[in-house]
Every structure is written in structure tokens, then in C-alpha cells.
């Protein structure tokens, strides 16, 4: 390990490596989606794979999400293990029936007799002025609907291990990568998007949160790019003598409620940070989880920072106003400690 | 017609089985819902979409299927499921919501799933069409000479999934046969109020695939056209689109007042009931004797009665089993 | 009023009357959807309207939800006020892009220059063994996404007044009627689905909750058919000397947070009941609202009863096991009072 | 050709305006993103889909439009928006994310909306197609003789919304003209890898509407075919489908390495640049003198420069305005 973990990769390359290693290992794994072939995926999740595996296993598709995601379902129930890419999660509306009513329910309807082993991977998130149809995270929407696991890595190590777990899982797994954690050359540089990744295949368990930073004064529970924001905030808070624990949920389904409770029982204070729309989403679920399981431990009402229930605006000043960031988290943490 | 006798007899026998199965279901469905119809009441609650009259499209396809061939059917799935040979007991048990059902009672009559025979259906219009494309893609990748058959109603032909599925199947030259069951109505909406062209088979040209119309609700006519299409698909020559004009003898679902169809129309359907017409024809043509026909009827009825008794006598699932099977 | 309110209607007839009266008042109002014409709508929302208004204003459509809902948007931005019916809310997956990315966002993207005055009405809910693609409520999914109001009446009076408000609203309004509150002759008889409805047009404000029953010991906050379940439970609880306040949220967007806080500040205890999937939905949002605004008033951790994150099963015994009902609410209330 | 001279001059002038507008945008877009390209940086951040080369389909349509006619365009909307006559200043300001923009900076370049001219576009493939159908439905109901034009790319023709929209428009005999901009690629995916038939215009038969192919990227050819289709629609004779072969001279979005298209292909597009070809032709045919042409170029460039100066000099929206306009 020690030697191999010295190798550093971006999250994007870690994802592509995970897919390649699983395709090497298992002939039945293949990928399909828009521009995943010669282009390598708009966000590079299949970079280099067409040359390695050829067009039969790295299939470019028409702009027919209902068609090719539905086809992935049929392939999955007939002996293959497809990885379908929905280019942006914002596009779910053109194919949601296949995702939530079909992919996610066949196993249940069949009383466990038919498995749907597939991965649906998709890009999420904003912060680069791509406006309201290309900047959403929407993971709360999927986590609300039963039958699919929802995985949202924040760093290269988890990205590779969770992708391998997702491909090997016999259930449909929605694998969401935030564009901001990928370490793409054409996005604003993010040092936290590059990190040690073992060369050999390994798995990270689906449904387990991780303590990204230990702390004692409050818990900042969050996911994906907001983990980076929270870690930045935690450094600022430390300078002010506040010890923040940062909990990276890593998955929304299954949600690691025990990890949330454990941390809150330790810190007695909870701030939930999310880049999804605030209402009826992740922040409410995590806070409710804490209230249900650790009510008596809470020294102050849990608080939340999320998109204030508006579409993502285009103009930089407007978008930055609605996105969570380290400063908002610092302010939120301090407010929490003074209530 | 130069169709093997056993195929003719199988098709007829299966039609008898399907019709009797649905008659029994219908009777049981209403038995404890009347006089004040309550959709939630009785041994078989919920929506019930029966296919009486549409047997030809199912049985005309059946003789050309082999083990492993995949079928995706619709919200009106019984005729196709029975024709493909699903375990009638477990199918009935599912419809009765029993633990012995195909899905342990979780799916019900719109959500029948079976690995072998390879069958699935759905309550969402056209939802099964891309799934059939995917099954065919798997067959091609795995080097199997199986085919996938996607059944859908004429109303489904105006859903976007129809377009995407046919384009994909043609683009990738997959072994899929798309079979449109044109019973002229989508619930209360007649085809001319939903579809800009008279025949969906003509839409095949938009995908460069063959499109064939079967103008009569006749198992033999279906048999011949589907034989072609399946042979083509198995040979690796790609998908086809077939539209069969058929009759939905009863309401859209049981309990439907069916006021949107005239009595003349309904009577005319009754007069041309494909089950009667085909049976009589087999007699005339000497394929069956009156005794054969009675024998078939008796055997088929017994099989159905046994399946329904099995379902009735099976235990309910344990309530808390509702929490099982979300994930494997 | 007194005389007119003597007239009793079912919720279904109240909805159809509201639509008819608005179509009489405003030439630009029209309806489109599957089987809304000669059939009168599968759940009767347009009963009798074809005869009154003719096929140009009561338009049957093909099974093309993306097409006709998208067309309703174009009609709404070009001078008309469409009412589109999505037969079952479960079908949203085939047309969600038009709903959440287009209908709900045009006004925002246009900086307020383009209005989308339309109603999207749809049937929700289970309890009659219609299985997992015809029994969902899914309102939490829509409430999570900004740009559309979400209205969910529980009784005939509100149904008429809220429908008239929805049609007159210059914003897109999702109007959800639970099949169990409609008073349909072919569903299990529900006495609470029939009630006094004034003949003249009137409005009920969108975004205001209503106290369906006053109480002092705990607040049961819920919506739609579960209001009936809660009222039944409240009667049982009263027999045991427990005074439950039942809050009918009536709308999820805007959510009447003040009404929730007011009731909780009075009763000090909160039980949230929902027929939607439990996680990442309404129950979490309402509990979080209470925690954020009335933390110090809470004598015990708020609790919730909802669908336990499984698809809706077909078999009666299975479905009844996952649905909320009066007994579960009674048990939940008693548990809440003993913590 | 018997096309009014002013139409020819307008079409050419507008092509010049569009091209220069996009050239300026492109230059500004890259200016402060390089050397290390950062999509989030600079005066104009985010995705930028430019239509250089596709001007003919836009300007060939323009002369046939009248006040109130509705257009729905795509993620690549500038050429169509400028041709329809959107306020260039407010359009530029929106692209710069300024408070003076069409949407006060909320929409950006993929979400340009205007009441008059009646224009909308979208970042979701084929999303505007049903909206155009609805606009046409409104025109019909309100007794207006306006038409709705739906622009979409060849890649969008495989999206379910295409199918549903064309069927509805034909079924209801609505005044819609569907114009497919076939630039041969959907990002990196060539048409033959996405579409089962060579020409989408042939898909019109699936809806019983006329389908016409415009094989050259020529404003005059577009002009003539669209004139027909719009006249038909205004006369109440229903929708049409038109496919125009055009060229996307630059990458899918700015920053696209465009490695999926060969240099030969890209060079050949450059050699046949419709802007140059059409300008030269108007000279040859004596429609324009060299002096006219220079005058046009100067006027158009000035107009664009003014619009961009206006945008640059306009104030940002107030950050908290992000909370406005969710609801009316
Ligand atoms: C996407 C979707 N829209 C609407 C429905 C409601 N629905 C169920 S069956 C049906 C009519 C289907 O007509 P057709 O496809 O002709 O099949 P048939 O019922 O005639 O066998 C409709 C509209 C649905 N189940 N799914
Ligand atoms: C539903 C949906 N799927 C995918 C995308 C991503 N996407 C944006 S543009 C594009 C290619 C569109 O090709 P085409 O329709 O030919 O238009 P062009 O870009 O060539 O002008 C794709 C796939 C999207 N915006 N919406
Ligand atoms: Mg039909
Ligand atoms: Mg293109």
C-alpha cells in the first residue's frame, strides 16, 4: 500500500481507471452514453477507454436517454453489467421513468427474482456559470426514491473504490460526480481533487460515511464538493479556536445514520451543508436523523446551508450568492456555537 | 395454409386457455366488488386490464419463440405471458397477491417478471420498449441467437420511448421485433384522435426498418408475418415493426363503463370473436374434430382452474415482507 | 353563505365545478390531457366539461406527456391559461424535464419577463392495490424543485377554492389530488370526501395551512388523505384523553412554516405523517422547520410516520403494512407523549 | 432568383452581424481564460455554443417572419435570435450576465427569452419543440395567423420529444415549421452514429406532413423552402419538417479541442464558408457593389461593437437579486 498510495491521481482519472480495471476483470461490463467514445466523456469518466476496449464496449449513443438507459436495464437483466452515463444529472427529466420506475423497481416487483446490476453515472454541480439546466446537484431527488443506491464521492480515493463497488454491486447504483471534484484541466484548479490512489483495484463500501476531519466543537455533515468547502472552513475555524468535525457522507442511499449520530453525540452541534436545493432534501433528512437519534445531545438547534430554493442563476455574482462556500460555513458554524 | 398442425392446435389451445383465464379472473374480480363496486375490495383488487379478443397477436408469435427469447409486454400482459408459457400457477398467485406469486405479491398483474421464460411487463406506457432493445443488445454481445419481442399498444406509439427505441434498434441492427397491438383505442381515445397516420407500421420507414401491417385479428396472419420478422432478427438482419389490428372485447379495465365505444362497435367485435372464428375454421379445415375441440377446452379449463385454485389456496405474504427485496 | 354552504359535494365534483366556473369566466382557460374528454378524466376532474365547452377547450391528447405538457407551456407563454392533466403523478418520469426544467424555470431565466400561468393537475396515492407505478404520492419530489407551487387539498371546500386560486395564479401550479379524497363511487367510501361547497366561485389562498382540528397535547402535521387518517386518530386519542391538533398543510410550496411553528409552540410535540416515501421528503422538512424555529419548545424529539422507503407493493397485506393509518398514528402519538 | 433585393441584402447583412457578434464573443471568451483555460473565469464564463457557419438557416427564415411569430431555439441560439431581431444590447448584456440583460443575468446564453420578438431557447435537447407546438396551438385558438418555428439540431431528432411534437402538430394541424439544423455532429457523435436514416426530412412521412431537404448551406435555398412551409402554416394547412445541411465551423463549445473531426473536414468547411460564398455571389450578381459590402460590414460591426460595449459597461445584478423571480 504505502508505495502504491504514493501515486496521485485526479478524481476523473481515478474514475476512468476504476472502470477500465473492472472491464478488464469482467467481460460483461460495458459502457454506453453520449460522447463517451472518441471524446472520452465530457467529464473524462471514460477517457482512453475507447482505444483500449473498442466501440463494442464503449458505445456512443444518440441523444436518447430514455432509449439507452432503458436499454441498459434490459442488458442488465440479461447477463451484462452496463455502465450508462447521463451526461449531466440536470437531464434526468427526459429519462426519469426508466430510472426510478423501472431500473429501481424491477428487483422489488419481481420479489427478488430479477436483478438489475447496473451503474448510472452522471455529472452534477455548479460554480462555473453554466446556468440553471447544467449546474444542479439534484441528489436529494434521487435519494428520496427507493430502489437505487446513491453514491457521491468527494475525492480520488473514494471515487475509484466506490466506482468498483458500484460496478460489482448487484443493485442499480447512481454514481454522481461533482464537476468540481474531478480535477479537470479546464475547470478552476482544485488541489483537493488530486490525491493518492492505489494502482490495484480496491473497493470502498457503499453506505459508509467518512470523517474527513476530526473535531470536537461541532459537526459539519456534507457531501461531495461541499466537503472541500467544509474542510477549508474548518481550517479557518481552527484559527479562531473552533474545532470542527467534517463528516463526508459519501453516499445518500444507504445513508450512514449511525455515523451522523456518533459525530453529533460527540460534538453536540450539527451544521448540514449541501449544494442541492434546501427544502425537502438532504439537509432536512440529516437534521431529522440527528433529532430522532440524538435529540438530548444537541446543545443548539441544528442548522443548514444549501441552495435557497431558487434555480441556479447564470451570472457569477448571482450564482456565488446562492452556492455554499467556506465563508458561509464559517459564519454558520460561529452562529451555531453562539446559540 | 402450410402451417404445422401442432402449431395450429397449440395456438388454438392457448387462445382457449387465455380466454378462460381472463373470464375466471373477471368473474372473481367482480364477485366481491358488487353491488357497490369498490376497486380496493375482493380477492383480486386494483386495476385489472384484460386482453380478451387480443389472443391472436400473442399466440401467433408464440410458435416462433425459443428458450431465452425475451418478451416485454404492457399493462395488459396476460395473453402474452400465457402464450410465452409463464408458470400459470405462480402467475395467478401473483395476481391474487400471494406469497407463491412470481413476485411474492409485490408486483401484481401489471408487474409480472420471470427469468425463464424471459418475460417482463410494466404499468407505464412504452416503458418496456427500450428494455427489449437492451435485451437484444445483450443477446448480440453474448453471441446468442435469441430475439427480443416488444409488445405495445397503438396508443404507446405516440410516446417518445417508441421513437428512441426503434431508432436505437435499427442503428445498432439488433434482433428486436416491435409488435403493436392496435385495438383502436387508448382507454377512451380512438386512434384517429391520437395518431397522425393511419398505420404505425408505416412509421418503420423513419428508422429504415421493415414495417408490416396485419389487417386481420387472425393468429395465422400474425404467425406468418412474425415468423418472417423473427427469422430476420435471428439471422442478424435487424429489427422489424409489425402492427396487428386486434379487438379489445371488454373495457379498458374491469369496471370501465366503456361508454366511449358504440354498441354497434362492441357487437361487431363480438360477432367476429377471433377465438370462435379460429376454432370454427380449424373444424371446417379438418384440423380439429368437434371432439378434439371439446377435449382442448376441457384440458385448458382444468389447467386454468388448477392455477386459480393454487392461487386462492396459497398463503398471503407476511406483512413485514414488504420491507424485503428493495435491494439484492 | 350559510345557505350555499349547505350544499354538499364530493371533492371530485368540487374540482370539476371549479374548472367549469373558471372556464366560464375566462375564455383563455382550457384543459388538455389523456381521457379528459368523453371519459371526463379517469378521476373525474373534467366530468361533464366536454359537453359544456366542446373539444376545442377540453382536449383529449395522445399518450405524449412531454408533448402536451410542453405544449401547455408554450400556450401559457402565448396568452392562454392551460390546465394540463397528468393522469397519475407516477408518470412524471416521462415528462419531468418539461415540468421542472422548463415550466418551473422560464419565469426565473427570463428575469420575470415571461410568465407561465398554467395548472398541472394530477392524481396521487394508493391504498387500493394499484401497485408500485400507480400508487405513489411523490409530492416531496416536486416540492424539492424550485419554481412551481405545489397544492394538495384534503377536502371538497379547499379543493374548489385552491383550484380557482391555481387557475388564477400567474405561476405554474402543480395541483395534486389524492384518489382517496375525491369521493369516487368506485373507490372505498370515504365520508370525509364529501362536504359543504359554496356554489359561487371563491378562492382559498395558496400557501396557507389550516388547523383541521384544535388540540393541545401534540401537533399532527400532515397533508391530503393523511389528514383524514389523522382526524380519525385524533378521535381515538381523545377517547384516551389525549388532545391532538391536526394541521392540514394544504400546500407544500409555499410551505406555511409559521403555522407549523405556531402549533408546535402551543403543543410542544410534533408528529409528522406522510404517505410519501419517508427519507429526503416532507417529513424531514417539516421536522427541520420545527427544530429551526421552535427547538426550545419541543418536549420530545419530533417523530414521523411515512412510507418506509420501499416501492408500494401490490398485495393488500403488504401495502397496508407500509401505508400510514389511524392506528399507526395513534401509536406514534402515544409513543411521542411518553418520551 | 426572383427574391426581393432588400431580402437578399438583409440576409447578407444579418449574416455579417451574426458572424461578427460571435467572433467578438469568442475573442472575449478566451481573452481572460488563457493560458490555463478555466471555464469559470473571465467576462463571459460558462459554456459557450457558437453557431458560426450556421447563419444561412437563420437568415433564410427571417424574411418570412412577422410580428408575433414564435421561435424556439436551442443551446446554440445566437444566430437565430439575432436573425429574429432580438435587442442586441440586452442579448449581449445577458450573455455577459448583466442586470441590463434580457433575464437580468439569470439565464445566460442558453436561456434567452423575449416576449416581442417572441423568442425562447433552452439548454435541454429538443425541449423547445413541444413549446413551439403550444405556441402554435395558442395562435390557432386565438385566431391569429402567426406561426411557430422550432429550430433543433440533427442530434435532437433522436429525442422522444421530436416524435411527440411532430405527431401533435400534425394531429392538430397546427402552424408550426420544424427546422432541423443538420451540422452532421452532436458534439462528437456523427449523424450516422446516431440516426438510423440519412435524412430526418424523410421522417415527416411518419406524421403525414411534408418533409423537405435543403442540401446546401445556402440562405437562398433555405429562403425558398421556408417560404413555402410558413405560407402553408399561415394558411392553416398545417406543419412541415425541413432539414438543412449546414456547417458548424468551430467546436461544439468554445474550448472544445474538436479532435473528433478531421482537419480535411474542417478545412473543407472553411473553404465553403457560406458567409463568404454568399457575399461573393451577391457581388457577382450585381446585387451588391464592393462599396455596399464594405458599408454593410462597417454598419454591422458598429452595431455589434455598440451592443458589446453596452453589455460590458452595464452593472452586475445585485447578488441578492438571485432570490427574485422564482415566482411572479
Ligand atoms: C406514460 C403513461 N401515460 C399514461 C398512462 C395511463 N394509461 C394506461 S393504459 C393507457 C392506454 C394505453 O393504450 P394502448 O397503448 O393502445 O394500449 P391498450 O390499453 O389499448 O392495450 C393509458 C393512457 C400510463 N400507464 N403511462
Ligand atoms: C436531453 C439532453 N441530452 C444531452 C444534452 C447534452 N448536449 C448538449 S448539446 C448536445 C449535442 C446536440 O447536437 P445537435 O442537436 O445536433 O445540436 P448542435 O450542437 O449540433 O447544434 C448534447 C448531447 C442536453 N443538453 N440535453
Ligand atoms: Mg390500444
Ligand atoms: Mg448537430
XYZ file of C-alpha atoms in Angstrom, chain D residues 6 13 33 56 67-68 75 83 112 137 154 225 231 282 287 318:
16
model
C -33.864 44.025 -49.846
C -26.167 41.942 -43.582
C -9.307 32.250 -19.744
C -27.992 30.558 -43.542
C -44.636 40.322 -35.538
C -45.795 37.765 -33.027
C -28.432 25.706 -26.784
C -31.972 36.993 -37.199
C -32.521 33.924 -23.795
C -51.911 25.936 -30.526
C -29.926 16.757 -36.112
C -38.171 26.200 -48.794
C -47.124 30.128 -46.127
C -24.197 38.974 -54.374
C -26.861 42.822 -56.001
C -27.226 42.886 -7.089
